[in-house]
Amino acid sequence: MSDKNVFVVGLDELNRKRLEHLRGAENYRFHGVIEPSEVYDTEIFPIEDMLSRAETQLNEFHDSIDAIVGYMDFPVSTMLPLLCERFGTRSTSLESLLKCEHKYWSRCVQREVIGDYIPRFTAFDPFDSEALHKIGEEGLYFPFFVKPIKSSGSRLGFRIESPEDFEQAISRLCEDIGTISEPFNFVLDHAKLPDDVRAIDGGHCMAEEIIGGWQCTVEGYVFQGEVIPYGVVDSIRYPQVLSFFYYRYPSRLPDHIQEKMRELTRQVMKHIGYDNAAFNIEYFWDEVQDRIWLLEINTRIAQSHCDLFEKVDGVSHQQITVDLALGQLPDMPYRKGDFKVAAKFFYRVFFVDATISRVPTEEEIDTLEQAFPGTVITLQAEIGTRLSSLPEQDSYSFALAYIWMGADDDTSLEENYARLAEQLHFEFEEIIG
């Protein structure tokens, strides 16, 4: 049997190592498409140029192109259906993907089948001077949340408590929304959209009722029309702030809540028509009201969860992405890993701003990884970096390192991280705050 050629948009070395551990990987050859630094850049999204260069690279390949995959959000997620269609490889349709990624269209489709589990919402034009009045006419009052129709991470998302907050948010949105609306509109131009959706293009925004509670992510896939939710990951925040502390797998949510989330997942993804691709859905469980909320749908596996599945189940859930792209039923093991629980921790500082004057050395990191078997540490900053220049940060803190760890129980996991964190030495100067 000849090797299968699998092309990965934005392939970096960390993920190449993960992919090489997949079941059947000895029969695959992985090739990178587009440099990782480009797809990690959240300031510009030259999707038309990236597609052109990806096509050129693929056209110059003189062997079979068996699969084209990715594991990142926009623009990679929206490039994949276009590339797959042009080269005859497997993917969900562009329209079904946009029913997840176009936030207004997604909410409209969700409302058709699970309306009791989504917040009130409306779309608005940030350049419309009557926008706030029109939002009120739709029954949304302070506080509410605003965000672009398409965004990357939590970029340009704002909690609105007053007219002054709204004015400040609108100022930022009008100034910066073009960086993502223009490339997203390029993608929309390739899709067959209903007229009411086409009228709400990438230059529009969403206003939504505030929701919250115990946050988690349901990872799933669709194979030949069958929706399979296969894992639930908890998202734990630092006390008193919105910053993520760690992701934990498997979830500790009550079994009946997890099962209801899986049921909702099957309903909405089947209704959307999503097929032969992976996805994940973020939910909240409001314990006080005993109410589940669907936050958003992502058209990919969560890259942050790869090591969690490898540690607990035995292989990264990139297995699912690759198997589906090759037209195969995913060969994903269950509870075959070395640990009973695993987490991705965010090592953070809560300064207003500072310059990094010292980071842990490679030798220090190697020592810590050996002291805590199975641990992987990746630094997100270097000496001389100004914290405020780090990409994809929240409003409360700066994540300086990601740390994946496994253990036999939750208590050991948190205790091991606390011991490790004490030995992870950064130093700062020019501290503000």
Coordinates of C-alpha atoms in Angstrom, one line a residue:
M1 CA 0.0 0.0 0.0
S2 CA 1.4 3.4 -1.0
D3 CA 1.8 6.1 1.6
K4 CA -1.0 8.7 1.9
N5 CA 0.0 12.3 1.4
V6 CA -1.7 14.5 4.0
F7 CA -1.2 18.3 3.7
V8 CA -1.5 20.3 6.9
V9 CA -2.2 24.1 6.6
G10 CA 0.2 25.9 9.1
L11 CA 2.0 22.7 10.2
D12 CA 4.5 23.4 13.0
E13 CA 7.0 21.1 14.7
L14 CA 4.9 20.6 17.9
N15 CA 2.0 19.3 15.8
R16 CA 4.2 17.3 13.4
K17 CA 5.3 15.3 16.5
R18 CA 1.7 14.8 17.6
L19 CA 0.7 13.7 14.1
E20 CA 3.5 11.2 13.9
H21 CA 2.1 9.4 17.0
L22 CA -1.3 8.8 15.3
R23 CA -2.6 5.3 14.6
G24 CA -1.6 4.5 11.0
A25 CA 0.9 7.3 10.9
E26 CA 3.6 5.0 9.5
N27 CA 1.5 5.0 6.3
Y28 CA 1.1 8.8 6.1
R29 CA 3.5 11.5 4.8
F30 CA 2.7 14.9 6.3
H31 CA 3.4 18.1 4.3
G32 CA 3.1 21.6 5.5
V33 CA 1.2 24.2 3.5
I34 CA 1.7 27.9 4.4
E35 CA 4.2 28.9 7.1
P36 CA 2.9 28.5 10.7
S37 CA 3.9 32.1 11.5
E38 CA 1.5 33.4 8.9
V39 CA -1.6 31.5 10.2
Y40 CA -0.7 32.4 13.8
D41 CA -0.7 36.1 12.9
T42 CA -3.9 37.6 14.2
E43 CA -3.3 41.1 13.0
I44 CA -3.7 40.5 9.2
F45 CA -5.6 37.8 7.3
P46 CA -4.4 37.8 3.7
I47 CA -6.6 34.9 2.8
E48 CA -6.8 35.4 -0.9
D49 CA -3.0 35.5 -1.2
M50 CA -2.6 32.5 1.1
L51 CA -5.1 30.5 -0.9
S52 CA -3.2 31.4 -4.1
R53 CA 0.1 30.3 -2.7
A54 CA -1.4 27.1 -1.2
E55 CA -2.8 26.2 -4.6
T56 CA 0.5 26.8 -6.3
Q57 CA 2.3 24.5 -3.8
L58 CA -0.3 21.8 -4.2
N59 CA -0.3 22.0 -8.0
E60 CA 3.5 21.6 -8.0
F61 CA 3.2 18.4 -6.0
H62 CA 3.8 15.4 -8.3
D63 CA 2.1 12.7 -6.4
S64 CA -1.4 12.0 -5.0
I65 CA -3.0 14.6 -2.7
D66 CA -5.0 12.4 -0.4
A67 CA -6.1 14.9 2.3
I68 CA -5.9 18.6 3.2
V69 CA -6.4 19.4 6.9
G70 CA -5.9 22.1 9.5
Y71 CA -6.4 22.5 13.3
M72 CA -6.8 26.3 13.6
D73 CA -9.5 28.9 13.5
F74 CA -9.9 31.6 10.9
P75 CA -8.5 31.9 8.3
V76 CA -7.4 28.3 8.1
S77 CA -10.8 26.9 8.9
T78 CA -12.5 28.8 6.1
M79 CA -9.7 28.0 3.6
L80 CA -10.1 24.3 3.9
P81 CA -13.4 23.8 2.1
L82 CA -12.2 26.0 -0.7
L83 CA -8.9 24.0 -1.1
C84 CA -10.6 20.6 -0.7
E85 CA -13.1 21.4 -3.3
R86 CA -10.4 22.5 -5.8
F87 CA -8.3 19.4 -5.2
G88 CA -11.1 16.8 -4.8
T89 CA -10.4 15.9 -1.2
R90 CA -12.9 15.4 1.6
S91 CA -14.4 18.2 3.7
T92 CA -17.7 19.5 4.8
S93 CA -19.3 22.0 2.5
L94 CA -18.5 25.7 2.7
E95 CA -22.1 26.6 3.4
S96 CA -22.4 24.2 6.4
L97 CA -19.1 25.5 7.7
L98 CA -20.4 29.1 7.5
K99 CA -23.6 28.1 9.3
C100 CA -21.2 27.6 12.3
E101 CA -18.7 30.4 11.7
H102 CA -20.9 33.3 10.6
K103 CA -22.2 34.2 14.0
Y104 CA -25.5 35.6 13.0
W105 CA -26.3 32.8 10.5
S106 CA -25.2 30.3 13.2
R107 CA -27.6 31.7 15.8
C108 CA -30.5 31.8 13.3
V109 CA -29.9 28.1 12.5
Q110 CA -29.5 27.1 16.1
R111 CA -32.8 28.9 17.0
E112 CA -34.6 26.7 14.5
V113 CA -33.9 23.5 16.5
I114 CA -32.7 24.4 20.0
G115 CA -34.1 27.9 20.6
D116 CA -34.4 27.5 24.4
Y117 CA -30.6 27.0 24.7
I118 CA -29.3 30.1 23.1
P119 CA -29.2 33.8 24.2
R120 CA -31.3 36.6 22.7
F121 CA -29.3 38.1 19.9
T122 CA -29.4 40.6 17.0
A123 CA -27.1 41.8 14.3
F124 CA -26.2 45.5 13.8
D125 CA -24.1 47.8 11.7
P126 CA -21.4 49.4 13.9
F127 CA -21.3 52.4 11.5
D128 CA -25.1 53.0 12.0
S129 CA -25.6 56.0 14.4
E130 CA -28.9 54.4 15.5
A131 CA -27.3 51.0 16.3
L132 CA -27.8 51.2 20.1
H133 CA -31.5 52.3 19.7
K134 CA -32.1 49.4 17.3
I135 CA -30.5 46.9 19.7
G136 CA -32.9 48.1 22.4
E137 CA -35.9 47.7 20.1
E138 CA -34.9 44.0 19.7
G139 CA -35.3 43.5 23.5
L140 CA -31.6 43.6 24.5
Y141 CA -30.7 45.8 27.4
F142 CA -27.6 46.5 29.5
P143 CA -25.6 44.5 30.1
F144 CA -25.0 42.7 26.8
F145 CA -22.0 41.5 24.8
V146 CA -21.0 42.7 21.3
K147 CA -18.6 41.1 18.9
P148 CA -18.0 41.0 15.1
I149 CA -20.0 38.6 12.9
K150 CA -16.7 36.8 12.4
S151 CA -13.7 37.1 14.8
S152 CA -10.6 35.3 15.9
G153 CA -10.5 34.2 19.5
S154 CA -12.1 36.9 21.7
R155 CA -10.8 39.7 19.5
L156 CA -13.0 42.8 19.4
G157 CA -15.4 41.4 21.9
F158 CA -16.8 43.8 24.5
R159 CA -19.1 43.6 27.5
I160 CA -21.4 46.6 27.4
E161 CA -22.7 48.0 30.7
S162 CA -23.6 51.6 29.6
P163 CA -24.0 53.9 26.6
E164 CA -20.4 55.0 27.2
D165 CA -19.2 51.5 27.0
F166 CA -21.0 51.1 23.7
E167 CA -19.5 54.2 22.3
Q168 CA -16.0 53.1 23.2
A169 CA -16.6 49.6 21.8
I170 CA -18.0 51.1 18.5
S171 CA -15.0 53.3 18.2
R172 CA -12.7 50.3 18.3
L173 CA -14.9 48.2 16.1
C174 CA -15.1 50.8 13.4
E175 CA -11.4 51.3 13.5
D176 CA -10.3 47.6 13.4
I177 CA -13.2 45.5 12.0
G178 CA -11.9 45.8 8.4
T179 CA -8.9 43.6 9.1
I180 CA -11.2 40.6 9.5
S181 CA -14.4 41.7 7.6
E182 CA -12.6 42.0 4.2
P183 CA -11.0 38.5 4.2
F184 CA -14.2 37.0 5.6
N185 CA -16.3 38.7 2.9
F186 CA -13.9 37.2 0.3
V187 CA -15.0 33.8 1.7
L188 CA -18.7 34.7 1.7
D189 CA -18.4 35.6 -1.9
H190 CA -17.7 31.9 -2.7
A191 CA -20.8 30.6 -0.9
K192 CA -24.4 30.3 -1.7
L193 CA -26.1 32.4 1.0
P194 CA -29.8 33.2 1.8
D195 CA -30.5 36.8 1.0
D196 CA -31.1 37.7 4.7
V197 CA -27.7 36.3 5.6
R198 CA -25.9 37.9 2.6
A199 CA -27.2 41.3 3.9
I200 CA -25.3 40.7 7.2
D201 CA -21.7 40.6 5.9
G202 CA -18.4 40.6 7.8
G203 CA -18.7 44.3 8.5
H204 CA -21.6 43.7 10.9
C205 CA -21.6 42.9 14.5
M206 CA -23.7 40.9 17.0
A207 CA -25.2 41.9 20.3
E208 CA -26.1 39.1 22.6
E209 CA -27.6 38.5 26.0
I210 CA -25.0 37.8 28.7
I211 CA -24.7 34.1 29.5
G212 CA -22.3 32.3 31.9
G213 CA -21.8 29.4 34.3
W214 CA -19.6 26.3 34.2
Q215 CA -17.9 26.4 30.8
C216 CA -17.0 23.3 28.9
T217 CA -16.3 22.1 25.3
V218 CA -17.9 19.1 23.6
E219 CA -15.5 17.7 21.0
G220 CA -17.2 15.9 18.2
Y221 CA -17.2 14.8 14.5
V222 CA -19.7 13.9 11.8
F223 CA -19.0 10.8 9.6
Q224 CA -21.3 10.1 6.7
G225 CA -24.1 12.0 8.4
E226 CA -23.8 10.5 11.9
V227 CA -22.9 13.0 14.6
I228 CA -20.5 11.6 17.2
P229 CA -19.7 13.7 20.4
Y230 CA -16.7 11.9 21.9
G231 CA -15.3 14.0 24.7
V232 CA -16.2 16.8 27.1
V233 CA -13.4 19.2 28.4
D234 CA -13.9 21.6 31.3
S235 CA -12.7 25.2 31.1
I236 CA -11.6 26.4 34.6
R237 CA -11.1 30.1 35.2
Y238 CA -9.0 31.9 37.8
P239 CA -11.1 33.0 40.8
Q240 CA -12.6 36.5 40.5
V241 CA -11.4 37.1 36.9
L242 CA -12.3 35.8 33.4
S243 CA -8.9 34.5 32.6
F244 CA -8.6 30.7 31.9
F245 CA -6.6 28.8 34.5
Y246 CA -6.7 25.4 32.8
Y247 CA -8.6 23.0 30.5
R248 CA -9.3 19.6 32.2
Y249 CA -10.2 16.3 30.6
P250 CA -12.4 14.4 31.3
S251 CA -15.1 16.7 32.5
R252 CA -16.4 16.7 36.0
L253 CA -19.9 18.0 35.0
P254 CA -22.8 15.8 36.2
D255 CA -23.4 12.9 33.8
H256 CA -27.0 14.1 32.9
I257 CA -25.7 17.5 32.0
Q258 CA -23.0 16.0 29.7
E259 CA -25.6 13.8 28.1
K260 CA -27.9 16.7 27.5
M261 CA -25.1 18.6 25.8
R262 CA -24.3 15.6 23.6
E263 CA -28.0 15.5 22.6
L264 CA -28.1 19.2 21.8
T265 CA -24.9 18.7 19.8
R266 CA -26.4 15.9 17.7
Q267 CA -29.5 18.0 17.0
V268 CA -27.8 21.2 15.9
M269 CA -25.0 19.7 13.8
K270 CA -27.4 17.4 12.0
H271 CA -29.7 20.3 11.3
I272 CA -26.7 22.4 10.0
G273 CA -25.8 19.6 7.5
Y274 CA -22.2 19.5 8.7
D275 CA -20.5 16.3 7.5
N276 CA -17.2 14.4 7.3
A277 CA -15.3 16.8 9.5
A278 CA -14.5 17.5 13.2
F279 CA -15.9 20.3 15.3
N280 CA -16.3 21.4 18.9
I281 CA -19.1 23.3 20.7
E282 CA -18.6 25.5 23.7
Y283 CA -21.4 25.4 26.3
F284 CA -22.2 27.0 29.7
W285 CA -24.1 25.2 32.5
D286 CA -25.7 27.8 34.8
E287 CA -25.9 25.7 38.0
V288 CA -28.2 28.2 39.7
Q289 CA -30.9 28.1 37.1
D290 CA -29.9 24.6 36.0
R291 CA -29.8 25.9 32.4
I292 CA -27.5 25.0 29.5
W293 CA -26.4 27.7 27.0
L294 CA -24.7 27.1 23.7
L295 CA -21.9 29.6 23.4
E296 CA -20.4 29.0 19.9
I297 CA -19.5 26.3 17.4
N298 CA -16.0 25.9 16.1
T299 CA -15.3 24.0 12.9
R300 CA -12.1 22.2 14.0
I301 CA -10.8 20.2 16.9
A302 CA -9.5 22.4 19.8
Q303 CA -5.7 22.4 19.4
S304 CA -5.3 23.1 23.1
H305 CA -6.9 19.7 23.8
C306 CA -4.6 17.5 21.7
D307 CA -2.3 16.5 24.5
L308 CA -5.2 16.0 26.9
F309 CA -6.7 13.3 24.7
E310 CA -3.3 11.8 24.1
K311 CA -2.6 11.6 27.9
V312 CA -6.0 10.1 28.8
D313 CA -7.2 8.2 25.7
G314 CA -3.9 7.3 24.2
V315 CA -3.7 9.5 21.0
S316 CA -4.3 13.1 20.1
H317 CA -7.7 13.8 18.6
Q318 CA -6.0 15.0 15.5
Q319 CA -6.6 11.3 14.7
I320 CA -10.1 12.2 14.0
T321 CA -9.2 15.1 11.7
V322 CA -6.8 13.0 9.6
D323 CA -9.1 9.9 9.4
L324 CA -12.1 11.9 8.3
A325 CA -10.1 13.7 5.6
L326 CA -9.0 10.3 4.3
G327 CA -12.6 9.1 4.3
Q328 CA -12.1 6.7 7.2
L329 CA -14.2 6.1 10.3
P330 CA -12.0 7.7 13.0
D331 CA -9.8 5.1 14.9
M332 CA -9.9 6.9 18.2
P333 CA -9.1 4.9 21.3
Y334 CA -10.8 5.5 24.7
R335 CA -9.1 5.6 28.1
K336 CA -5.9 3.9 26.7
G337 CA -3.5 6.7 27.8
D338 CA -1.0 6.9 30.7
F339 CA -3.1 9.2 32.9
K340 CA -6.7 9.3 34.3
V341 CA -6.9 13.1 34.1
A342 CA -5.0 15.7 32.1
A343 CA -4.9 19.5 31.8
K344 CA -3.5 22.4 29.9
F345 CA -2.5 25.1 32.4
F346 CA -2.0 28.8 31.5
Y347 CA 0.9 30.2 33.4
R348 CA -0.1 33.9 33.8
V349 CA 1.0 37.2 35.3
F350 CA -1.6 39.8 36.3
F351 CA 0.5 43.0 35.7
V352 CA -1.0 45.9 33.7
D353 CA 2.2 45.8 31.6
A354 CA 5.9 45.0 31.9
T355 CA 9.0 44.0 29.9
I356 CA 10.3 40.5 30.3
S357 CA 14.0 40.4 31.4
R358 CA 14.3 36.7 32.0
V359 CA 12.6 33.5 30.8
P360 CA 13.2 29.8 31.9
T361 CA 16.2 28.3 30.1
E362 CA 16.0 25.2 27.9
E363 CA 17.8 23.3 30.7
E364 CA 15.4 24.4 33.3
I365 CA 12.4 23.4 31.2
D366 CA 14.0 20.0 30.4
T367 CA 14.6 19.4 34.2
L368 CA 10.9 20.2 35.0
E369 CA 9.6 18.0 32.2
Q370 CA 11.6 15.1 33.5
A371 CA 10.6 15.8 37.1
F372 CA 6.9 15.6 36.2
P373 CA 6.6 12.8 33.6
G374 CA 4.4 13.5 30.6
T375 CA 4.7 17.2 31.1
V376 CA 5.1 19.5 28.1
I377 CA 6.0 23.2 28.6
T378 CA 5.9 25.8 25.7
L379 CA 6.9 29.4 26.3
Q380 CA 4.8 32.1 24.7
A381 CA 7.3 35.0 25.2
E382 CA 11.0 35.8 25.1
I383 CA 13.4 38.2 26.8
G384 CA 12.7 41.8 25.7
T385 CA 9.0 41.2 25.0
R386 CA 6.6 43.8 26.2
L387 CA 3.6 42.0 27.7
S388 CA 1.1 44.3 26.0
S389 CA 2.6 43.3 22.6
L390 CA 1.7 39.6 23.1
P391 CA -1.1 38.4 20.7
E392 CA -4.4 36.9 21.7
Q393 CA -4.4 38.0 25.3
D394 CA -7.4 38.8 27.5
S395 CA -8.0 42.0 29.4
Y396 CA -6.9 40.8 32.8
S397 CA -3.6 39.0 32.4
F398 CA -0.8 37.7 30.1
A399 CA -0.2 34.0 29.4
L400 CA 3.6 33.4 29.4
A401 CA 3.6 29.6 29.1
Y402 CA 1.4 26.7 28.3
I403 CA 1.9 23.6 30.4
W404 CA 0.3 20.2 29.7
M405 CA 0.3 17.7 32.6
G406 CA -1.3 14.4 33.5
A407 CA -2.1 12.7 36.8
D408 CA -4.2 10.0 38.4
D409 CA -6.6 12.4 40.0
D410 CA -7.6 16.1 40.1
T411 CA -5.9 16.8 43.4
S412 CA -2.5 15.4 42.3
L413 CA -2.8 17.3 39.0
E414 CA -3.3 20.7 40.7
E415 CA -0.7 20.0 43.3
N416 CA 1.9 19.0 40.7
Y417 CA 1.2 22.2 38.7
A418 CA 1.6 24.3 41.8
R419 CA 5.0 22.8 42.5
L420 CA 6.1 23.2 38.9
A421 CA 4.8 26.8 38.7
E422 CA 6.9 27.7 41.7
Q423 CA 10.0 26.6 39.7
L424 CA 9.2 28.4 36.5
H425 CA 11.2 31.6 36.8
F426 CA 10.4 34.7 34.8
E427 CA 11.7 38.2 35.7
F428 CA 10.4 41.6 34.7
E429 CA 11.3 45.2 34.5
E430 CA 9.5 48.5 33.7
I431 CA 6.5 47.1 35.5
I432 CA 3.3 49.2 35.3
G433 CA 0.5 48.2 37.7

